[in-house]
């Protein structure tokens, strides 16, 4: 179903009001948008040069040994030249068996030099265009993909619904407390390699259903890393403490935190493949940020407690995320069209945008001294900066974060700064080709790279054509 049919901002505002999406507000004046999003933001001891961020978007285009590949370089060069002053470097595994696909980045002693060359190139190109890179912040996101690791998953606890959606046997063994404690040191070792490469900001990925995110919802797990919030935050707190102890103030410490898990969804064939939640019992005993009496709605008490703990542990910048792309993608990224084979939107996308703005706004206003990055803007297309400026101006967020949109339009920030808006011919239409490519594993390398075929046709047009043809041949056998 096509939802985005607005010819003017006034039409979008009217529908937003009609749907009761009161947290989706807009600024109209281009000069005011540009001025607002040009504001620098303090993150710890650093000053970030403007209020625009590129989210950590995985390209699935590294070499098989985890080294940034040719397309990885191309993406980050384009981002560096695009004008955003916060470029969140994508999920980089701390060890091989923590990768979500065989081409995910993985920092190792023998490829640190390649990361250093890429980082230096990004800074040099940014400086050449904007006069300085001193106000450019590039956190590297360290990750372990947990139950979504290949070829063998690692899980923190059993949620029957997520087990069902991820084809995980109910008796699959959990990672032990001792294994988790050893993994903490591998995060610290990866931070050391990141420092050697020249990164001065570290992010812990605690979102999207990966291992650290799963720990946040492990209320029924026994032992040191499950149960009360103090235990569920223990892993990240320990890693942050060990990084500070070993490297002092060498890093700005950041985190991307999934603040509302919700529940897994599936297609309802009787209703034109609309997404519906898997049946759940009440009270719902799993998840993070969910209301146990209605897990389709948020309850931020645990989230606020966790953020307070993480801030005490040294976090200086927080990126607010929602949902899990593997089992409820509409929560994290409201879309026009699902990736092929997935369910259709179970709600108007404006409700998803409103949820993002509502949750991030409440958290930012609860922790005004901790700058946060907001998510959920891409579906608004050309009007994304209008909403971002409204949120920043009102103090509901400090950074406008752009994810899928940046793949389609890497120089979005430059255009906002110079023109106060975006070019309608370049904005992401949220038709999810990038995600479809990410899910394709049937080429010689075991993974197709992900990008934007509609607006980066020269590179990704042939790639999606090849992926579809190979899939057709495979399915015909």
Short mmCIF file of N, CA and C in Angstrom, two decimals, residues 54-59 75-76 79 88-91 402-404 406-407 434 438:
data_model
loop_
_atom_site.label_atom_id
_atom_site.label_comp_id
_atom_site.label_asym_id
_atom_site.label_seq_id
_atom_site.Cartn_x
_atom_site.Cartn_y
_atom_site.Cartn_z
N UNK A 54 24.92 10.49 10.58
CA UNK A 54 24.65 9.34 9.72
C UNK A 54 24.71 8.10 10.59
N UNK A 55 23.60 7.38 10.63
CA UNK A 55 23.52 6.18 11.46
C UNK A 55 24.49 5.09 10.97
N UNK A 56 24.81 4.12 11.81
CA UNK A 56 25.67 3.00 11.41
C UNK A 56 24.93 2.03 10.50
N UNK A 57 25.08 2.24 9.20
CA UNK A 57 24.38 1.43 8.19
C UNK A 57 25.34 0.39 7.62
N UNK A 58 25.08 -0.88 7.87
CA UNK A 58 25.96 -1.93 7.39
C UNK A 58 25.81 -2.11 5.88
N UNK A 59 26.97 -2.21 5.21
CA UNK A 59 26.96 -2.39 3.78
C UNK A 59 27.14 -3.83 3.34
N UNK A 75 31.38 4.07 0.23
CA UNK A 75 30.32 4.60 1.08
C UNK A 75 30.85 5.64 2.05
N UNK A 76 31.97 5.32 2.71
CA UNK A 76 32.45 6.22 3.76
C UNK A 76 33.10 7.48 3.21
N UNK A 79 30.09 9.60 2.58
CA UNK A 79 29.60 10.13 3.85
C UNK A 79 30.49 11.28 4.34
N UNK A 88 28.51 7.72 12.22
CA UNK A 88 28.56 6.55 13.11
C UNK A 88 29.02 5.35 12.29
N UNK A 89 30.26 4.93 12.49
CA UNK A 89 30.85 3.85 11.71
C UNK A 89 30.16 2.54 12.06
N UNK A 90 29.84 1.76 11.04
CA UNK A 90 28.94 0.64 11.17
C UNK A 90 29.43 -0.48 12.09
N UNK A 91 28.52 -1.42 12.39
CA UNK A 91 28.78 -2.55 13.26
C UNK A 91 30.01 -3.32 12.80
N UNK A 402 20.12 10.05 10.36
CA UNK A 402 19.62 9.61 9.06
C UNK A 402 20.29 8.29 8.73
N UNK A 403 19.48 7.25 8.45
CA UNK A 403 20.02 5.92 8.17
C UNK A 403 19.90 5.56 6.71
N UNK A 404 18.80 4.84 6.34
CA UNK A 404 18.58 4.48 4.94
C UNK A 404 18.71 5.68 4.03
N UNK A 406 20.63 8.13 4.11
CA UNK A 406 22.01 8.50 3.78
C UNK A 406 22.59 7.61 2.69
N UNK A 407 22.10 6.37 2.58
CA UNK A 407 22.56 5.52 1.48
C UNK A 407 22.10 6.09 0.14
N UNK A 434 17.46 -1.87 -0.13
CA UNK A 434 18.73 -2.03 0.60
C UNK A 434 18.65 -3.22 1.56
N UNK A 438 20.61 -6.94 1.59
CA UNK A 438 21.30 -7.40 2.79
C UNK A 438 20.93 -8.84 3.14
#
